[in-house]
Coordinates of C-alpha atoms and ligand atoms in Angstrom, one line a residue:
M11 CA -0.5 0.1 -0.1
I12 CA 1.3 3.4 -0.7
K13 CA 1.1 5.7 1.9
Y14 CA 2.5 9.1 2.5
V15 CA 4.3 10.0 5.5
I16 CA 4.9 13.1 6.9
N17 CA 6.5 14.7 10.0
G18 CA 4.8 17.8 10.2
G19 CA 5.3 21.2 11.9
K20 CA 8.2 22.4 9.5
P21 CA 7.6 25.9 7.8
L22 CA 7.5 26.0 4.3
Y23 CA 10.6 28.2 2.0
G24 CA 11.8 28.2 -1.0
S25 CA 10.3 28.2 -4.6
V26 CA 8.0 26.3 -6.5
T27 CA 6.7 25.7 -10.0
I28 CA 2.9 25.5 -10.7
S29 CA 2.3 22.5 -13.5
G30 CA -0.7 22.9 -16.2
A31 CA -3.9 23.0 -15.3
K32 CA -6.3 19.8 -14.8
N33 CA -9.3 21.0 -15.2
A34 CA -8.2 22.7 -18.4
V35 CA -6.7 19.7 -20.3
L36 CA -8.8 17.2 -18.9
G37 CA -11.6 19.2 -21.5
I38 CA -8.2 20.1 -24.1
I39 CA -7.4 16.4 -24.3
P40 CA -10.6 14.9 -25.3
A41 CA -11.0 18.4 -27.7
A42 CA -8.5 16.8 -29.9
L43 CA -10.6 14.4 -30.9
L44 CA -12.0 16.8 -33.1
V45 CA -9.4 17.9 -34.9
E46 CA -7.9 16.6 -38.1
G47 CA -4.3 16.9 -37.7
V48 CA -1.7 16.8 -35.4
C49 CA -2.3 19.2 -31.9
R50 CA 0.8 20.1 -30.4
I51 CA -0.2 20.9 -26.4
E52 CA 2.2 22.4 -24.6
N53 CA 2.8 22.2 -20.2
V54 CA 0.5 19.3 -20.0
P55 CA 0.6 18.4 -16.0
R56 CA 1.8 14.2 -15.7
I57 CA -1.2 13.8 -13.4
S58 CA -3.4 9.9 -13.4
D59 CA -6.2 11.5 -15.3
V60 CA -3.8 12.7 -18.0
S61 CA -2.5 9.4 -18.3
L62 CA -6.2 7.6 -18.7
W63 CA -7.6 10.7 -20.8
L64 CA -4.3 8.6 -22.9
D65 CA -4.9 5.8 -22.7
I66 CA -8.9 6.4 -23.6
L67 CA -8.0 8.0 -26.6
N68 CA -5.2 5.7 -27.9
F69 CA -8.1 2.6 -27.8
L70 CA -9.8 5.1 -30.0
G71 CA -7.4 4.9 -32.7
A72 CA -5.6 8.7 -31.7
K73 CA -1.6 8.5 -32.7
I74 CA -0.3 10.0 -29.3
R75 CA 3.5 11.1 -28.1
F76 CA 5.4 13.1 -25.8
I77 CA 8.0 15.5 -27.5
N78 CA 8.9 15.8 -23.9
P79 CA 8.3 14.8 -20.3
T80 CA 5.6 17.9 -20.4
T81 CA 4.6 18.0 -24.3
L82 CA 2.6 16.0 -25.7
E83 CA 1.5 15.4 -29.5
I84 CA -2.1 14.0 -30.5
D85 CA -3.2 13.4 -34.1
S86 CA -6.8 12.1 -33.9
T87 CA -6.8 12.1 -39.0
S88 CA -7.3 8.4 -38.5
L89 CA -9.5 7.6 -35.7
R90 CA -11.8 5.1 -35.2
Q91 CA -15.4 5.1 -34.1
V92 CA -15.6 2.6 -31.8
E93 CA -17.1 2.5 -28.2
P94 CA -14.5 3.8 -25.5
N95 CA -13.8 0.9 -22.9
Y96 CA -16.2 1.1 -20.1
D97 CA -13.8 0.2 -17.5
M98 CA -11.5 3.0 -18.5
M99 CA -14.5 5.3 -18.8
R100 CA -15.9 4.9 -15.4
K101 CA -13.2 5.8 -13.6
M102 CA -13.1 9.7 -14.5
R103 CA -15.6 12.0 -14.1
A104 CA -14.4 14.2 -17.5
S105 CA -14.9 11.1 -19.7
Y106 CA -18.4 12.8 -20.3
Y107 CA -16.5 15.2 -22.6
L108 CA -16.0 12.0 -25.3
I109 CA -19.6 12.2 -25.6
G110 CA -19.3 16.1 -27.0
A111 CA -16.2 15.5 -29.0
L112 CA -17.4 12.7 -30.6
L113 CA -20.8 13.9 -31.2
G114 CA -18.8 16.6 -33.1
R115 CA -16.3 14.5 -34.7
F116 CA -18.6 11.7 -35.7
G117 CA -22.5 12.2 -35.0
S118 CA -23.2 9.7 -32.4
A119 CA -21.0 8.1 -29.5
R120 CA -21.3 5.7 -26.7
V121 CA -20.6 6.5 -23.4
A122 CA -20.3 5.0 -19.7
M123 CA -21.9 7.2 -17.1
P124 CA -18.7 9.0 -15.7
G125 CA -16.9 8.0 -12.5
G126 CA -14.4 10.4 -10.4
C127 CA -14.3 11.9 -7.2
D128 CA -17.5 10.7 -5.3
L129 CA -18.5 14.5 -4.2
G130 CA -23.0 13.9 -4.2
D131 CA -25.0 14.0 -6.7
R132 CA -23.9 14.5 -10.4
P133 CA -26.3 14.9 -12.8
I134 CA -25.6 15.9 -16.2
D135 CA -29.1 17.0 -17.4
Q136 CA -27.5 20.2 -18.5
H137 CA -25.4 18.2 -21.1
V138 CA -28.3 16.3 -22.5
K139 CA -30.0 19.2 -22.6
G140 CA -27.7 20.9 -24.8
F141 CA -26.9 18.0 -26.7
Q142 CA -31.1 18.3 -27.2
V143 CA -30.4 21.8 -28.6
L144 CA -27.6 20.6 -31.1
G145 CA -30.0 17.7 -32.3
A146 CA -29.3 15.3 -30.6
E147 CA -31.2 12.3 -29.1
I148 CA -29.9 10.7 -25.9
D149 CA -30.9 7.7 -24.3
V150 CA -29.4 5.7 -21.1
R151 CA -29.4 2.6 -21.3
S152 CA -27.6 0.4 -18.9
G153 CA -24.9 2.3 -17.7
I154 CA -24.2 3.9 -21.1
V155 CA -25.0 6.9 -22.4
H156 CA -26.3 6.6 -26.2
A157 CA -26.6 9.9 -28.4
S158 CA -27.1 10.4 -31.7
L159 CA -28.0 12.7 -33.9
P160 CA -30.6 11.8 -36.3
S161 CA -30.9 14.5 -38.6
G162 CA -27.4 15.8 -38.2
L163 CA -26.1 18.7 -35.8
R164 CA -27.6 21.9 -35.6
S165 CA -27.0 25.0 -34.4
G166 CA -29.1 26.5 -31.5
H167 CA -29.4 28.9 -28.2
V168 CA -29.0 26.5 -24.8
Y169 CA -30.2 29.0 -21.7
F170 CA -28.3 26.3 -19.2
D171 CA -30.7 25.9 -15.5
K172 CA -27.3 25.8 -13.4
V173 CA -23.8 27.0 -14.2
S174 CA -21.9 24.1 -15.1
V175 CA -18.6 24.0 -16.0
G176 CA -18.7 20.1 -17.5
A177 CA -21.7 20.9 -19.4
T178 CA -20.8 24.1 -20.4
I179 CA -17.6 22.3 -22.7
N180 CA -19.2 19.2 -23.1
V181 CA -21.9 21.1 -25.7
M182 CA -19.4 23.6 -26.6
L183 CA -17.2 20.6 -28.1
A184 CA -20.2 19.8 -29.9
A185 CA -20.8 22.6 -31.0
V186 CA -17.8 23.4 -32.9
R187 CA -18.8 21.4 -35.6
A188 CA -22.8 22.4 -35.7
P189 CA -22.9 24.7 -39.1
G190 CA -24.5 28.3 -38.1
L191 CA -24.7 30.6 -34.6
T192 CA -24.8 28.6 -31.2
V193 CA -24.9 30.2 -28.3
L194 CA -24.4 29.3 -25.1
E195 CA -25.7 31.8 -22.0
N196 CA -25.8 31.3 -18.7
A197 CA -22.4 29.6 -19.2
A198 CA -19.7 28.9 -16.9
K199 CA -16.8 31.5 -16.4
E200 CA -13.9 29.3 -15.2
P201 CA -10.1 30.0 -16.7
H202 CA -10.2 26.4 -18.4
I203 CA -13.6 27.5 -19.8
V204 CA -11.1 30.4 -21.3
D205 CA -8.7 27.4 -22.0
V206 CA -10.8 25.1 -23.8
A207 CA -12.3 27.7 -26.2
N208 CA -8.6 29.4 -26.9
F209 CA -7.5 26.0 -27.4
L210 CA -10.3 25.2 -30.4
N211 CA -9.5 28.6 -31.1
S212 CA -6.2 27.9 -32.3
M213 CA -7.1 24.6 -34.2
G214 CA -9.5 26.6 -36.3
A215 CA -12.6 27.2 -34.5
D216 CA -14.7 30.1 -33.7
V217 CA -15.4 30.3 -30.3
R218 CA -16.5 34.0 -28.1
G219 CA -16.9 35.4 -25.0
A220 CA -15.8 32.5 -23.2
G221 CA -15.0 33.7 -19.9
T222 CA -18.5 35.7 -20.0
D223 CA -21.9 33.9 -19.3
V224 CA -22.6 34.4 -23.0
I225 CA -20.5 32.2 -25.5
K226 CA -21.0 32.4 -29.2
I227 CA -19.9 29.5 -31.3
R228 CA -19.7 29.6 -35.3
G229 CA -19.2 26.3 -36.4
V230 CA -16.4 25.1 -38.9
P231 CA -17.1 22.2 -41.5
K232 CA -13.3 21.2 -39.9
M233 CA -10.5 21.3 -37.7
R234 CA -6.3 22.0 -38.8
G235 CA -3.8 21.3 -36.2
G236 CA -1.9 23.6 -34.3
I237 CA 0.4 24.2 -31.1
Y238 CA -1.2 25.0 -28.1
S239 CA -0.1 25.6 -23.9
I240 CA -1.9 25.3 -20.7
I241 CA -2.7 27.7 -18.2
P242 CA -1.5 26.9 -15.2
D243 CA -3.4 25.5 -12.3
Q244 CA -4.4 27.4 -10.0
I245 CA -6.1 25.2 -7.7
E246 CA -2.6 23.7 -7.4
A247 CA -1.4 26.9 -7.2
G248 CA -3.9 27.3 -4.5
T249 CA -2.5 24.1 -2.3
F250 CA 0.7 25.5 -2.1
I251 CA -0.8 29.1 -0.7
A252 CA -3.4 26.7 1.7
A253 CA 0.3 24.9 2.8
V254 CA 2.6 27.9 3.6
S255 CA -0.6 29.4 5.7
A256 CA -0.9 26.5 7.5
T257 CA 2.5 25.8 8.3
G258 CA 4.5 29.7 8.7
G259 CA 7.0 30.4 6.5
D260 CA 8.2 32.4 2.8
I261 CA 7.6 30.7 -0.7
T262 CA 7.2 31.3 -4.3
I263 CA 4.7 30.8 -6.5
D264 CA 6.0 30.1 -10.2
N265 CA 4.3 30.3 -13.3
I266 CA 1.3 31.1 -12.4
I267 CA -2.0 33.7 -13.8
P268 CA -2.2 36.1 -10.7
K269 CA -5.6 36.9 -12.0
H270 CA -7.0 33.3 -12.1
L271 CA -6.1 33.4 -8.5
E272 CA -7.5 36.2 -7.4
C273 CA -10.9 34.7 -6.1
I274 CA -8.6 32.3 -3.9
T275 CA -5.4 35.1 -2.7
A276 CA -8.9 37.8 -1.8
K277 CA -9.6 35.1 0.8
F278 CA -5.9 34.3 2.3
T279 CA -5.0 37.9 2.3
E280 CA -8.2 38.7 5.1
M281 CA -6.9 35.5 6.7
G282 CA -3.5 38.1 7.4
V283 CA -1.4 36.2 5.0
T284 CA 0.7 38.4 2.9
I285 CA 0.5 38.0 -1.2
I286 CA 2.7 39.6 -3.6
D287 CA 2.1 40.0 -6.9
K288 CA 5.5 39.6 -9.0
D289 CA 3.7 39.5 -12.6
D290 CA 3.9 35.5 -13.2
A291 CA 4.8 34.7 -9.7
L292 CA 3.5 35.1 -6.2
Q293 CA 5.4 35.9 -2.9
I294 CA 3.5 34.2 -0.2
I295 CA 4.0 34.8 3.8
R296 CA 2.6 33.7 6.7
D297 CA 4.5 35.0 9.9
K298 CA 1.8 36.1 11.6
P299 CA -1.3 34.5 13.3
I300 CA -4.3 33.5 10.9
I301 CA -7.2 35.4 11.5
R302 CA -10.5 33.4 11.3
T303 CA -12.9 34.1 8.4
N304 CA -16.3 32.8 6.7
V305 CA -16.0 30.8 3.9
K306 CA -18.8 30.0 0.5
T307 CA -18.5 28.5 -2.5
L308 CA -19.4 29.9 -5.7
P309 CA -19.1 29.6 -9.6
Y310 CA -15.7 31.5 -10.5
P311 CA -15.1 34.3 -9.3
G312 CA -16.5 33.1 -6.3
F313 CA -14.2 31.4 -4.3
P314 CA -14.0 27.5 -6.0
T315 CA -15.2 24.6 -4.5
D316 CA -11.9 22.7 -5.2
M317 CA -10.3 25.0 -2.4
Q318 CA -12.7 24.1 0.3
P319 CA -11.2 21.6 1.8
Q320 CA -7.9 22.9 2.2
I321 CA -8.9 26.3 3.5
A322 CA -10.7 24.5 6.1
A323 CA -7.7 22.9 6.7
V324 CA -6.1 25.8 7.6
L325 CA -8.4 27.2 9.4
C326 CA -8.6 24.2 12.2
L327 CA -5.7 26.7 13.3
A328 CA -6.9 30.2 13.0
N329 CA -7.6 32.8 15.9
G330 CA -11.7 31.7 16.4
T331 CA -14.6 30.4 14.5
S332 CA -15.1 29.9 11.1
V333 CA -18.0 29.2 8.9
I334 CA -17.4 27.3 5.3
T335 CA -20.5 26.7 3.2
E336 CA -20.6 24.6 0.3
S337 CA -23.1 25.5 -2.2
I338 CA -22.1 23.5 -4.9
W339 CA -21.4 19.9 -4.1
D340 CA -23.8 18.1 -1.7
N341 CA -21.1 16.0 -0.5
R342 CA -18.1 18.0 -0.3
F343 CA -17.4 17.7 3.6
R344 CA -16.4 14.0 3.8
Y345 CA -12.7 14.5 4.6
V346 CA -14.3 16.4 8.0
D347 CA -13.9 13.2 10.1
E348 CA -10.3 12.4 9.6
L349 CA -9.5 15.6 10.3
R350 CA -11.4 15.4 13.6
R351 CA -8.7 12.3 14.1
M352 CA -6.0 14.9 14.4
G353 CA -7.4 17.6 16.5
A354 CA -9.6 20.0 14.7
Q355 CA -13.4 20.2 16.1
I356 CA -15.4 20.8 12.9
Q357 CA -19.3 20.8 12.9
V358 CA -21.1 19.3 9.6
D359 CA -24.8 20.2 9.0
G360 CA -25.2 19.9 5.7
K361 CA -23.7 22.3 3.7
T362 CA -22.3 24.4 6.6
A363 CA -19.0 23.8 8.6
V364 CA -18.2 25.5 11.6
I365 CA -14.4 25.4 11.9
D366 CA -13.3 26.0 15.9
A367 CA -9.7 26.6 16.4
V368 CA -7.5 25.0 18.2
P369 CA -4.2 25.8 18.9
S370 CA -2.2 22.5 17.1
L371 CA -3.4 19.5 15.1
T372 CA -2.2 16.4 15.8
G373 CA -0.5 13.6 13.3
A374 CA -2.6 10.3 12.7
P375 CA -3.6 7.5 10.7
V376 CA -5.6 9.4 7.9
C377 CA -7.1 8.8 4.6
A378 CA -7.9 11.1 1.5
C379 CA -11.6 10.5 0.2
D380 CA -10.9 12.7 -3.0
L381 CA -8.8 14.7 -4.1
R382 CA -9.2 17.6 -2.3
A383 CA -9.9 15.7 0.8
G384 CA -6.6 14.6 0.1
A385 CA -4.4 17.8 0.0
A386 CA -6.6 18.8 2.9
L387 CA -5.3 16.3 4.9
V388 CA -1.3 16.3 3.8
I389 CA -1.5 20.5 5.0
A390 CA -3.0 19.3 8.2
G391 CA -0.2 16.8 8.3
L392 CA 2.3 19.2 7.6
A393 CA 1.0 22.0 10.4
A394 CA 0.4 19.1 12.7
K395 CA 2.7 17.8 15.7
G396 CA 3.9 14.3 15.2
P397 CA 4.1 12.0 12.1
T398 CA 0.9 11.6 10.0
E399 CA 0.3 8.6 7.8
L400 CA -2.1 9.3 4.9
T401 CA -3.4 6.9 2.4
G402 CA -5.8 6.7 -0.5
V403 CA -2.9 9.1 -1.7
H404 CA -3.8 7.3 -6.1
H405 CA -6.8 10.0 -5.1
I406 CA -4.2 12.6 -5.5
E407 CA -2.3 11.5 -8.0
R408 CA -5.2 12.2 -10.3
G409 CA -5.0 15.9 -9.9
Y410 CA -1.4 17.1 -8.7
E411 CA 2.1 16.2 -10.2
N412 CA 4.7 15.8 -8.0
L413 CA 3.3 17.3 -5.0
V414 CA 5.5 15.2 -2.8
E415 CA 8.5 16.3 -4.4
K416 CA 7.3 19.8 -4.5
L417 CA 6.3 20.0 -1.1
R418 CA 10.3 18.6 0.0
M419 CA 11.9 21.3 -2.3
L420 CA 10.3 23.7 0.1
G421 CA 11.8 21.9 3.4
A422 CA 7.9 19.4 4.2
D423 CA 9.5 15.9 5.9
I424 CA 7.1 14.0 3.6
S425 CA 7.8 10.9 2.0
V426 CA 6.1 8.4 -0.1
I427 CA 6.8 4.8 1.8
D428 CA 5.4 1.7 0.0
T429 CA 4.2 -0.9 3.1
P430 CA 1.7 -3.7 3.9
D431 CA -1.0 -2.7 5.3
T432 CA -0.2 -4.0 8.7
E433 CA 3.1 -1.4 9.1
S434 CA 2.4 1.6 10.4
V435 CA 3.9 3.9 13.2
F436 CA 1.1 3.6 14.7
R437 CA 0.6 0.4 15.5
V438 CA 0.5 -0.9 18.3
G439 CA 2.4 -3.7 19.8
Ligands
UD1_503 C1 -15.5 21.1 -12.9 C2 -14.3 20.3 -11.8 C3 -14.6 20.5 -10.6 C4 -15.5 21.5 -9.9 C5 -16.4 21.4 -10.7 C6 -17.3 23.1 -10.1 C7 -13.4 19.0 -14.2 C8 -13.1 17.6 -14.5 N1 -13.9 19.2 -12.9 O1 -16.6 19.2 -12.4 O2 -12.9 20.0 -10.3 O3 -15.6 20.6 -8.3 O4 -16.1 21.8 -11.7 O5 -16.3 24.0 -9.8 O6 -13.5 20.3 -15.1 N2 -25.1 19.9 -12.1 C9 -26.4 19.6 -12.5 N3 -26.7 19.4 -14.1 C10 -25.8 18.7 -14.8 C11 -24.2 19.2 -14.4 C12 -23.8 20.2 -13.0 O7 -27.1 20.1 -11.5 O8 -26.0 18.8 -15.7 C13 -25.0 20.7 -11.0 C14 -23.8 19.7 -9.8 O9 -24.3 18.5 -9.3 C15 -22.9 20.6 -8.8 C16 -23.2 22.0 -10.1 O10 -24.0 21.9 -10.9 O11 -24.3 20.9 -8.0 C17 -21.6 22.3 -10.7 O12 -21.1 21.3 -11.8 P1 -20.1 21.4 -12.6 O13 -19.6 22.7 -12.9 O14 -21.0 20.7 -13.9 O15 -18.9 19.9 -12.5 P2 -18.2 19.3 -13.4 O16 -18.1 20.1 -14.2 O17 -18.3 18.0 -12.6

């Protein structure tokens, strides 16, 4: 069993370089299926969700090669229209992007219902609504989404009832090939939506307005290849801000777009953390006690739900009581039980968590139940007194590139061990 062992209590110092954005690359890789030509994609994070996507594309007949560790070429010219492997698809939430990509490329798709982090109910009704406007018939049978276009792809006007990152990207993927003008209203505005749109445009699509809540797409008959570089990961950057806020210290976060981080940095500034903007880097200094605050997660540019567990770990060590309201997912406080093992005092009532700060956390054996929960437990372990053993780390490796190595470069005492299940520093007798 792979575990992270963390000996906490060490402040972080030094520089860390942020990798390409997970949620952008997970939309861009399937978008390459729409392109009949070579897509060169730079700044690709080496995370397990990317490997899974590449396995799926390979299975579909795309040619894939890495030019260097972070530059990838995908050539989907001779793609076969086959049903993607069910087991591969079930492992990843973003696998639903194959519906939009395959509808756009071939006019039909059969895709397993997505897997990924268990954050509560994860419907795809807004994706379906958008595809129907574009002329699709959608049917879910035996865990498979069957999508077809009996009269071909057409443009249309989609008004999303709910702001959804996935539905915005997915419908955009199909619409880039729909003749005429498609308008997506009440679209999500996250930086990775803009990144997927920019990728599509650099391959020959015509998408305007991404980053606002109205996206206009003029369909094109064909997309050629091109070169594109993925934006830095705002959530990875935010996770390092949370880590140094919990441990104290002074770090510089390189290769970021500060504008994308404003929804996160504003909160940490309010909490007494000093943040200095250095163009494509931020210096983060935590030399004073953390000030309590309240946090409500919202679609971009609100505070991201994907930073909620990490900021909760920091607020466990603030100077008073903080309230966190989760407004995106139904089930995003499952990590709280694990933080309690470390001495945190948190009460959860539905979508609200009340955190009564404690003077310190103590290391404990804990388990990551999902990706960002895992990041929160790493942060708690880095700040805690004594050793923490973290299992369930495969969740973390889905979305963070070299997290352990990056933290070690900042002076953290964290290592990866592969031991039998029964071996633990916490084992009595
Ligand atoms: C994406 C991110 C995920 C992040 C989330 C919210 C990727 C691969 N994942 O997930 O890390 O936590 O955005 O920022 O980019 N909803 C519906 N009907 C739908 C679709 C969504 O009701 O058809 C609801 C969901 O249940 C949820 C909310 O809308 O309550 C937001 O979901 P959405 O933005 O679609 O999240 P994902 O794209 O799955």
